Amino acid sequence: DGSLIGDATIHAWYKPAGVTTTHADPFAAITLPQALEPLLGAERAARMLSIGRLDRDTEGLLLLTEERRLVSALAHPRAGLRRCYAVATRFALGAPEFGRLTAGVRLTDGWARALEARPVRAADALPVEVTGGDDDPGQWSFIAIGEGRHHEVRRLYGTIGHPVLRLVRLAFGSVTLGDLVAGSLREVRADERAALEALVATSSRSRPT
């Protein structure tokens, strides 16, 4: 039918901190298949691929599929899919810091900028387990990026003098963390799939030929 996603199954998973997004790593405490095995069984967990990655200490939304063709198509910067994060820092960020993030800062691999950077809002729907309780690690802010370079959010915040204490991905394209709790899994809904398809199609039409 010409669609990218077609009838491929895509899962939304709340990756807990401590899981390494790889299939084999002798230094990893727990790999992706090991974390998914209780949810999907060993055989299917071993086939599951992540669309994009989250580093070991980052938690939150990770999209999973068995369809290899979807991985690069959806994770590549040219797909234009926003990645949204809640970021905990020791001190609150203000307008000057948010302005620097959106204007762009120089990283070791070139310039990078946030698509959006601001205080957290109620509509961002941070998980209760993230912001609740006495162990709240600090002040939370919101950032959206379009590329997902290696440790990009951590490096952006480090460059402006606010090291990241905790990092949670809230959304990837049209898919949101929603009611998922750490370690839980759900299939991506039909409306989210359709929106992903539309976002990628719009991005491909807008690219120069």
PDB file of N, CA, C and O in Angstrom, residues 28-90:
ATOM      1  N   ALA A  28      27.393  -4.628  30.271  1.00  0.00           N
ATOM      2  CA  ALA A  28      26.034  -4.205  30.629  1.00  0.00           C
ATOM      3  C   ALA A  28      25.494  -5.041  31.781  1.00  0.00           C
ATOM      4  O   ALA A  28      25.615  -6.267  31.780  1.00  0.00           O
ATOM      5  N   ALA A  29      24.880  -4.364  32.735  1.00  0.00           N
ATOM      6  CA  ALA A  29      24.223  -5.090  33.831  1.00  0.00           C
ATOM      7  C   ALA A  29      23.001  -5.825  33.319  1.00  0.00           C
ATOM      8  O   ALA A  29      22.719  -6.951  33.723  1.00  0.00           O
ATOM      9  N   ILE A  30      22.258  -5.175  32.414  1.00  0.00           N
ATOM     10  CA  ILE A  30      21.088  -5.809  31.792  1.00  0.00           C
ATOM     11  C   ILE A  30      20.922  -5.240  30.390  1.00  0.00           C
ATOM     12  O   ILE A  30      20.947  -4.026  30.191  1.00  0.00           O
ATOM     13  N   THR A  31      20.785  -6.121  29.416  1.00  0.00           N
ATOM     14  CA  THR A  31      20.626  -5.708  28.028  1.00  0.00           C
ATOM     15  C   THR A  31      19.155  -5.617  27.665  1.00  0.00           C
ATOM     16  O   THR A  31      18.278  -6.037  28.418  1.00  0.00           O
ATOM     17  N   LEU A  32      18.889  -5.121  26.464  1.00  0.00           N
ATOM     18  CA  LEU A  32      17.508  -4.961  26.004  1.00  0.00           C
ATOM     19  C   LEU A  32      16.743  -6.297  26.003  1.00  0.00           C
ATOM     20  O   LEU A  32      15.655  -6.375  26.578  1.00  0.00           O
ATOM     21  N   PRO A  33      17.278  -7.366  25.401  1.00  0.00           N
ATOM     22  CA  PRO A  33      16.522  -8.631  25.423  1.00  0.00           C
ATOM     23  C   PRO A  33      16.286  -9.166  26.835  1.00  0.00           C
ATOM     24  O   PRO A  33      15.228  -9.728  27.119  1.00  0.00           O
ATOM     25  N   GLN A  34      17.271  -8.990  27.706  1.00  0.00           N
ATOM     26  CA  GLN A  34      17.099  -9.471  29.082  1.00  0.00           C
ATOM     27  C   GLN A  34      15.974  -8.723  29.786  1.00  0.00           C
ATOM     28  O   GLN A  34      15.193  -9.310  30.540  1.00  0.00           O
ATOM     29  N   ALA A  35      15.887  -7.414  29.535  1.00  0.00           N
ATOM     30  CA  ALA A  35      14.834  -6.618  30.168  1.00  0.00           C
ATOM     31  C   ALA A  35      13.454  -6.954  29.613  1.00  0.00           C
ATOM     32  O   ALA A  35      12.453  -6.896  30.328  1.00  0.00           O
ATOM     33  N   LEU A  36      13.404  -7.315  28.315  1.00  0.00           N
ATOM     34  CA  LEU A  36      12.112  -7.573  27.663  1.00  0.00           C
ATOM     35  C   LEU A  36      11.633  -9.007  27.812  1.00  0.00           C
ATOM     36  O   LEU A  36      10.454  -9.293  27.586  1.00  0.00           O
ATOM     37  N   GLU A  37      12.514  -9.913  28.178  1.00  0.00           N
ATOM     38  CA  GLU A  37      12.155 -11.328  28.232  1.00  0.00           C
ATOM     39  C   GLU A  37      10.938 -11.620  29.116  1.00  0.00           C
ATOM     40  O   GLU A  37      10.052 -12.381  28.716  1.00  0.00           O
ATOM     41  N   PRO A  38      10.831 -11.014  30.318  1.00  0.00           N
ATOM     42  CA  PRO A  38       9.636 -11.293  31.138  1.00  0.00           C
ATOM     43  C   PRO A  38       8.339 -10.827  30.492  1.00  0.00           C
ATOM     44  O   PRO A  38       7.264 -11.343  30.801  1.00  0.00           O
ATOM     45  N   LEU A  39       8.422  -9.859  29.585  1.00  0.00           N
ATOM     46  CA  LEU A  39       7.234  -9.302  28.951  1.00  0.00           C
ATOM     47  C   LEU A  39       6.862 -10.025  27.663  1.00  0.00           C
ATOM     48  O   LEU A  39       5.675 -10.174  27.337  1.00  0.00           O
ATOM     49  N   LEU A  40       7.872 -10.463  26.907  1.00  0.00           N
ATOM     50  CA  LEU A  40       7.636 -10.985  25.565  1.00  0.00           C
ATOM     51  C   LEU A  40       8.081 -12.421  25.368  1.00  0.00           C
ATOM     52  O   LEU A  40       7.773 -13.021  24.329  1.00  0.00           O
ATOM     53  N   GLY A  41       8.796 -12.977  26.322  1.00  0.00           N
ATOM     54  CA  GLY A  41       9.389 -14.291  26.129  1.00  0.00           C
ATOM     55  C   GLY A  41      10.752 -14.152  25.478  1.00  0.00           C
ATOM     56  O   GLY A  41      11.020 -13.177  24.758  1.00  0.00           O
ATOM     57  N   ALA A  42      11.620 -15.130  25.703  1.00  0.00           N
ATOM     58  CA  ALA A  42      13.014 -15.026  25.271  1.00  0.00           C
ATOM     59  C   ALA A  42      13.149 -14.901  23.756  1.00  0.00           C
ATOM     60  O   ALA A  42      13.927 -14.084  23.247  1.00  0.00           O
ATOM     61  N   GLU A  43      12.381 -15.696  23.014  1.00  0.00           N
ATOM     62  CA  GLU A  43      12.536 -15.712  21.555  1.00  0.00           C
ATOM     63  C   GLU A  43      12.154 -14.380  20.929  1.00  0.00           C
ATOM     64  O   GLU A  43      12.891 -13.830  20.110  1.00  0.00           O
ATOM     65  N   ARG A  44      11.008 -13.844  21.324  1.00  0.00           N
ATOM     66  CA  ARG A  44      10.568 -12.575  20.727  1.00  0.00           C
ATOM     67  C   ARG A  44      11.401 -11.412  21.249  1.00  0.00           C
ATOM     68  O   ARG A  44      11.691 -10.469  20.505  1.00  0.00           O
ATOM     69  N   ALA A  45      11.793 -11.454  22.505  1.00  0.00           N
ATOM     70  CA  ALA A  45      12.624 -10.390  23.062  1.00  0.00           C
ATOM     71  C   ALA A  45      13.938 -10.274  22.298  1.00  0.00           C
ATOM     72  O   ALA A  45      14.449  -9.172  22.072  1.00  0.00           O
ATOM     73  N   ALA A  46      14.487 -11.414  21.883  1.00  0.00           N
ATOM     74  CA  ALA A  46      15.753 -11.411  21.150  1.00  0.00           C
ATOM     75  C   ALA A  46      15.605 -10.779  19.768  1.00  0.00           C
ATOM     76  O   ALA A  46      16.584 -10.269  19.203  1.00  0.00           O
ATOM     77  N   ARG A  47      14.394 -10.798  19.213  1.00  0.00           N
ATOM     78  CA  ARG A  47      14.163 -10.221  17.880  1.00  0.00           C
ATOM     79  C   ARG A  47      13.822  -8.741  17.932  1.00  0.00           C
ATOM     80  O   ARG A  47      13.810  -8.070  16.897  1.00  0.00           O
ATOM     81  N   MET A  48      13.522  -8.226  19.098  1.00  0.00           N
ATOM     82  CA  MET A  48      13.027  -6.863  19.207  1.00  0.00           C
ATOM     83  C   MET A  48      14.154  -5.844  19.013  1.00  0.00           C
ATOM     84  O   MET A  48      15.222  -5.965  19.603  1.00  0.00           O
ATOM     85  N   LEU A  49      13.900  -4.865  18.161  1.00  0.00           N
ATOM     86  CA  LEU A  49      14.868  -3.812  17.863  1.00  0.00           C
ATOM     87  C   LEU A  49      14.338  -2.485  18.395  1.00  0.00           C
ATOM     88  O   LEU A  49      13.133  -2.226  18.367  1.00  0.00           O
ATOM     89  N   SER A  50      15.245  -1.641  18.861  1.00  0.00           N
ATOM     90  CA  SER A  50      14.831  -0.330  19.350  1.00  0.00           C
ATOM     91  C   SER A  50      14.901   0.691  18.222  1.00  0.00           C
ATOM     92  O   SER A  50      15.830   0.665  17.403  1.00  0.00           O
ATOM     93  N   ILE A  51      13.919   1.565  18.177  1.00  0.00           N
ATOM     94  CA  ILE A  51      13.904   2.669  17.209  1.00  0.00           C
ATOM     95  C   ILE A  51      14.567   3.856  17.900  1.00  0.00           C
ATOM     96  O   ILE A  51      13.958   4.547  18.709  1.00  0.00           O
ATOM     97  N   GLY A  52      15.827   4.061  17.586  1.00  0.00           N
ATOM     98  CA  GLY A  52      16.618   5.014  18.357  1.00  0.00           C
ATOM     99  C   GLY A  52      17.090   4.341  19.640  1.00  0.00           C
ATOM    100  O   GLY A  52      16.760   3.182  19.910  1.00  0.00           O
ATOM    101  N   ARG A  53      17.863   5.063  20.419  1.00  0.00           N
ATOM    102  CA  ARG A  53      18.418   4.470  21.635  1.00  0.00           C
ATOM    103  C   ARG A  53      18.262   5.444  22.792  1.00  0.00           C
ATOM    104  O   ARG A  53      18.094   6.646  22.595  1.00  0.00           O
ATOM    105  N   LEU A  54      18.326   4.897  23.973  1.00  0.00           N
ATOM    106  CA  LEU A  54      18.447   5.686  25.195  1.00  0.00           C
ATOM    107  C   LEU A  54      19.666   5.149  25.930  1.00  0.00           C
ATOM    108  O   LEU A  54      19.868   3.931  26.003  1.00  0.00           O
ATOM    109  N   ASP A  55      20.487   6.043  26.473  1.00  0.00           N
ATOM    110  CA  ASP A  55      21.658   5.549  27.185  1.00  0.00           C
ATOM    111  C   ASP A  55      21.241   4.854  28.478  1.00  0.00           C
ATOM    112  O   ASP A  55      20.087   4.919  28.895  1.00  0.00           O
ATOM    113  N   ARG A  56      22.178   4.182  29.087  1.00  0.00           N
ATOM    114  CA  ARG A  56      21.865   3.313  30.230  1.00  0.00           C
ATOM    115  C   ARG A  56      21.118   4.041  31.339  1.00  0.00           C
ATOM    116  O   ARG A  56      20.178   3.496  31.933  1.00  0.00           O
ATOM    117  N   ASP A  57      21.521   5.270  31.622  1.00  0.00           N
ATOM    118  CA  ASP A  57      20.940   5.973  32.763  1.00  0.00           C
ATOM    119  C   ASP A  57      19.679   6.751  32.408  1.00  0.00           C
ATOM    120  O   ASP A  57      19.014   7.281  33.302  1.00  0.00           O
ATOM    121  N   THR A  58      19.361   6.860  31.129  1.00  0.00           N
ATOM    122  CA  THR A  58      18.155   7.566  30.710  1.00  0.00           C
ATOM    123  C   THR A  58      16.979   6.607  30.730  1.00  0.00           C
ATOM    124  O   THR A  58      17.096   5.441  30.376  1.00  0.00           O
ATOM    125  N   GLU A  59      15.836   7.109  31.158  1.00  0.00           N
ATOM    126  CA  GLU A  59      14.629   6.293  31.237  1.00  0.00           C
ATOM    127  C   GLU A  59      13.534   6.885  30.361  1.00  0.00           C
ATOM    128  O   GLU A  59      13.682   7.969  29.797  1.00  0.00           O
ATOM    129  N   GLY A  60      12.437   6.163  30.263  1.00  0.00           N
ATOM    130  CA  GLY A  60      11.293   6.695  29.535  1.00  0.00           C
ATOM    131  C   GLY A  60      11.013   5.975  28.239  1.00  0.00           C
ATOM    132  O   GLY A  60      11.395   4.822  28.044  1.00  0.00           O
ATOM    133  N   LEU A  61      10.335   6.658  27.320  1.00  0.00           N
ATOM    134  CA  LEU A  61       9.755   6.036  26.138  1.00  0.00           C
ATOM    135  C   LEU A  61      10.812   5.538  25.156  1.00  0.00           C
ATOM    136  O   LEU A  61      11.666   6.292  24.708  1.00  0.00           O
ATOM    137  N   LEU A  62      10.703   4.266  24.805  1.00  0.00           N
ATOM    138  CA  LEU A  62      11.517   3.668  23.759  1.00  0.00           C
ATOM    139  C   LEU A  62      10.578   2.873  22.855  1.00  0.00           C
ATOM    140  O   LEU A  62       9.803   2.045  23.344  1.00  0.00           O
ATOM    141  N   LEU A  63      10.635   3.143  21.557  1.00  0.00           N
ATOM    142  CA  LEU A  63       9.812   2.401  20.602  1.00  0.00           C
ATOM    143  C   LEU A  63      10.548   1.147  20.159  1.00  0.00           C
ATOM    144  O   LEU A  63      11.758   1.177  19.900  1.00  0.00           O
ATOM    145  N   LEU A  64       9.822   0.048  20.059  1.00  0.00           N
ATOM    146  CA  LEU A  64      10.394  -1.252  19.723  1.00  0.00           C
ATOM    147  C   LEU A  64       9.642  -1.879  18.558  1.00  0.00           C
ATOM    148  O   LEU A  64       8.425  -1.724  18.443  1.00  0.00           O
ATOM    149  N   THR A  65      10.361  -2.567  17.697  1.00  0.00           N
ATOM    150  CA  THR A  65       9.741  -3.263  16.579  1.00  0.00           C
ATOM    151  C   THR A  65      10.611  -4.447  16.168  1.00  0.00           C
ATOM    152  O   THR A  65      11.813  -4.461  16.461  1.00  0.00           O
ATOM    153  N   GLU A  66      10.011  -5.395  15.489  1.00  0.00           N
ATOM    154  CA  GLU A  66      10.772  -6.494  14.896  1.00  0.00           C
ATOM    155  C   GLU A  66      11.117  -6.200  13.442  1.00  0.00           C
ATOM    156  O   GLU A  66      11.823  -6.979  12.809  1.00  0.00           O
ATOM    157  N   GLU A  67      10.618  -5.088  12.915  1.00  0.00           N
ATOM    158  CA  GLU A  67      10.809  -4.735  11.506  1.00  0.00           C
ATOM    159  C   GLU A  67      12.043  -3.843  11.345  1.00  0.00           C
ATOM    160  O   GLU A  67      12.017  -2.650  11.657  1.00  0.00           O
ATOM    161  N   ARG A  68      13.126  -4.412  10.852  1.00  0.00           N
ATOM    162  CA  ARG A  68      14.385  -3.672  10.731  1.00  0.00           C
ATOM    163  C   ARG A  68      14.243  -2.428   9.858  1.00  0.00           C
ATOM    164  O   ARG A  68      14.885  -1.411  10.107  1.00  0.00           O
ATOM    165  N   ARG A  69      13.390  -2.496   8.836  1.00  0.00           N
ATOM    166  CA  ARG A  69      13.247  -1.368   7.910  1.00  0.00           C
ATOM    167  C   ARG A  69      12.721  -0.114   8.609  1.00  0.00           C
ATOM    168  O   ARG A  69      12.936   1.007   8.130  1.00  0.00           O
ATOM    169  N   LEU A  70      12.015  -0.293   9.717  1.00  0.00           N
ATOM    170  CA  LEU A  70      11.458   0.862  10.412  1.00  0.00           C
ATOM    171  C   LEU A  70      12.477   1.581  11.276  1.00  0.00           C
ATOM    172  O   LEU A  70      12.324   2.764  11.569  1.00  0.00           O
ATOM    173  N   VAL A  71      13.517   0.868  11.675  1.00  0.00           N
ATOM    174  CA  VAL A  71      14.435   1.425  12.668  1.00  0.00           C
ATOM    175  C   VAL A  71      15.106   2.686  12.143  1.00  0.00           C
ATOM    176  O   VAL A  71      15.000   3.763  12.731  1.00  0.00           O
ATOM    177  N   SER A  72      15.803   2.568  11.014  1.00  0.00           N
ATOM    178  CA  SER A  72      16.497   3.750  10.486  1.00  0.00           C
ATOM    179  C   SER A  72      15.515   4.769   9.924  1.00  0.00           C
ATOM    180  O   SER A  72      15.736   5.979  10.025  1.00  0.00           O
ATOM    181  N   ALA A  73      14.415   4.298   9.357  1.00  0.00           N
ATOM    182  CA  ALA A  73      13.445   5.220   8.754  1.00  0.00           C
ATOM    183  C   ALA A  73      12.840   6.166   9.784  1.00  0.00           C
ATOM    184  O   ALA A  73      12.628   7.351   9.511  1.00  0.00           O
ATOM    185  N   LEU A  74      12.554   5.656  10.975  1.00  0.00           N
ATOM    186  CA  LEU A  74      11.921   6.489  11.998  1.00  0.00           C
ATOM    187  C   LEU A  74      12.936   7.200  12.895  1.00  0.00           C
ATOM    188  O   LEU A  74      12.654   8.277  13.428  1.00  0.00           O
ATOM    189  N   ALA A  75      14.111   6.591  13.081  1.00  0.00           N
ATOM    190  CA  ALA A  75      15.089   7.178  14.005  1.00  0.00           C
ATOM    191  C   ALA A  75      15.968   8.220  13.334  1.00  0.00           C
ATOM    192  O   ALA A  75      16.546   9.074  14.017  1.00  0.00           O
ATOM    193  N   HIS A  76      16.094   8.186  12.014  1.00  0.00           N
ATOM    194  CA  HIS A  76      16.998   9.111  11.328  1.00  0.00           C
ATOM    195  C   HIS A  76      16.494  10.549  11.463  1.00  0.00           C
ATOM    196  O   HIS A  76      15.285  10.797  11.412  1.00  0.00           O
ATOM    197  N   PRO A  77      17.428  11.510  11.635  1.00  0.00           N
ATOM    198  CA  PRO A  77      17.004  12.917  11.764  1.00  0.00           C
ATOM    199  C   PRO A  77      16.127  13.407  10.621  1.00  0.00           C
ATOM    200  O   PRO A  77      15.262  14.262  10.822  1.00  0.00           O
ATOM    201  N   ARG A  78      16.327  12.862   9.409  1.00  0.00           N
ATOM    202  CA  ARG A  78      15.522  13.343   8.276  1.00  0.00           C
ATOM    203  C   ARG A  78      14.044  12.989   8.412  1.00  0.00           C
ATOM    204  O   ARG A  78      13.205  13.560   7.722  1.00  0.00           O
ATOM    205  N   ALA A  79      13.726  12.034   9.306  1.00  0.00           N
ATOM    206  CA  ALA A  79      12.317  11.711   9.540  1.00  0.00           C
ATOM    207  C   ALA A  79      11.593  12.863  10.238  1.00  0.00           C
ATOM    208  O   ALA A  79      10.370  12.952  10.199  1.00  0.00           O
ATOM    209  N   GLY A  80      12.343  13.726  10.896  1.00  0.00           N
ATOM    210  CA  GLY A  80      11.756  14.915  11.509  1.00  0.00           C
ATOM    211  C   GLY A  80      10.925  14.646  12.745  1.00  0.00           C
ATOM    212  O   GLY A  80      10.044  15.442  13.093  1.00  0.00           O
ATOM    213  N   LEU A  81      11.179  13.526  13.432  1.00  0.00           N
ATOM    214  CA  LEU A  81      10.379  13.184  14.612  1.00  0.00           C
ATOM    215  C   LEU A  81      10.978  13.824  15.865  1.00  0.00           C
ATOM    216  O   LEU A  81      12.144  13.592  16.200  1.00  0.00           O
ATOM    217  N   ARG A  82      10.169  14.609  16.545  1.00  0.00           N
ATOM    218  CA  ARG A  82      10.610  15.255  17.780  1.00  0.00           C
ATOM    219  C   ARG A  82      10.770  14.236  18.900  1.00  0.00           C
ATOM    220  O   ARG A  82       9.945  13.348  19.058  1.00  0.00           O
ATOM    221  N   ARG A  83      11.833  14.429  19.654  1.00  0.00           N
ATOM    222  CA  ARG A  83      12.034  13.651  20.868  1.00  0.00           C
ATOM    223  C   ARG A  83      11.908  14.620  22.033  1.00  0.00           C
ATOM    224  O   ARG A  83      12.635  15.607  22.101  1.00  0.00           O
ATOM    225  N   CYS A  84      10.984  14.353  22.932  1.00  0.00           N
ATOM    226  CA  CYS A  84      10.706  15.270  24.041  1.00  0.00           C
ATOM    227  C   CYS A  84      11.150  14.639  25.361  1.00  0.00           C
ATOM    228  O   CYS A  84      10.901  13.449  25.596  1.00  0.00           O
ATOM    229  N   TYR A  85      11.777  15.442  26.204  1.00  0.00           N
ATOM    230  CA  TYR A  85      12.346  14.942  27.446  1.00  0.00           C
ATOM    231  C   TYR A  85      11.999  15.852  28.626  1.00  0.00           C
ATOM    232  O   TYR A  85      11.858  17.071  28.468  1.00  0.00           O
ATOM    233  N   ALA A  86      11.900  15.244  29.792  1.00  0.00           N
ATOM    234  CA  ALA A  86      11.913  15.973  31.054  1.00  0.00           C
ATOM    235  C   ALA A  86      13.315  15.820  31.632  1.00  0.00           C
ATOM    236  O   ALA A  86      13.872  14.716  31.650  1.00  0.00           O
ATOM    237  N   VAL A  87      13.875  16.927  32.091  1.00  0.00           N
ATOM    238  CA  VAL A  87      15.258  16.945  32.551  1.00  0.00           C
ATOM    239  C   VAL A  87      15.310  17.492  33.972  1.00  0.00           C
ATOM    240  O   VAL A  87      14.806  18.583  34.245  1.00  0.00           O
ATOM    241  N   ALA A  88      15.914  16.728  34.858  1.00  0.00           N
ATOM    242  CA  ALA A  88      16.087  17.186  36.243  1.00  0.00           C
ATOM    243  C   ALA A  88      17.499  17.728  36.408  1.00  0.00           C
ATOM    244  O   ALA A  88      18.477  17.086  36.028  1.00  0.00           O
ATOM    245  N   THR A  89      17.591  18.919  36.971  1.00  0.00           N
ATOM    246  CA  THR A  89      18.875  19.551  37.276  1.00  0.00           C
ATOM    247  C   THR A  89      18.828  20.059  38.717  1.00  0.00           C
ATOM    248  O   THR A  89      17.756  20.180  39.312  1.00  0.00           O
ATOM    249  N   ARG A  90      19.989  20.364  39.257  1.00  0.00           N
ATOM    250  CA  ARG A  90      20.031  20.783  40.659  1.00  0.00           C
ATOM    251  C   ARG A  90      19.351  22.127  40.852  1.00  0.00           C
ATOM    252  O   ARG A  90      18.674  22.359  41.865  1.00  0.00           O
TER     253      ARG A  90
END
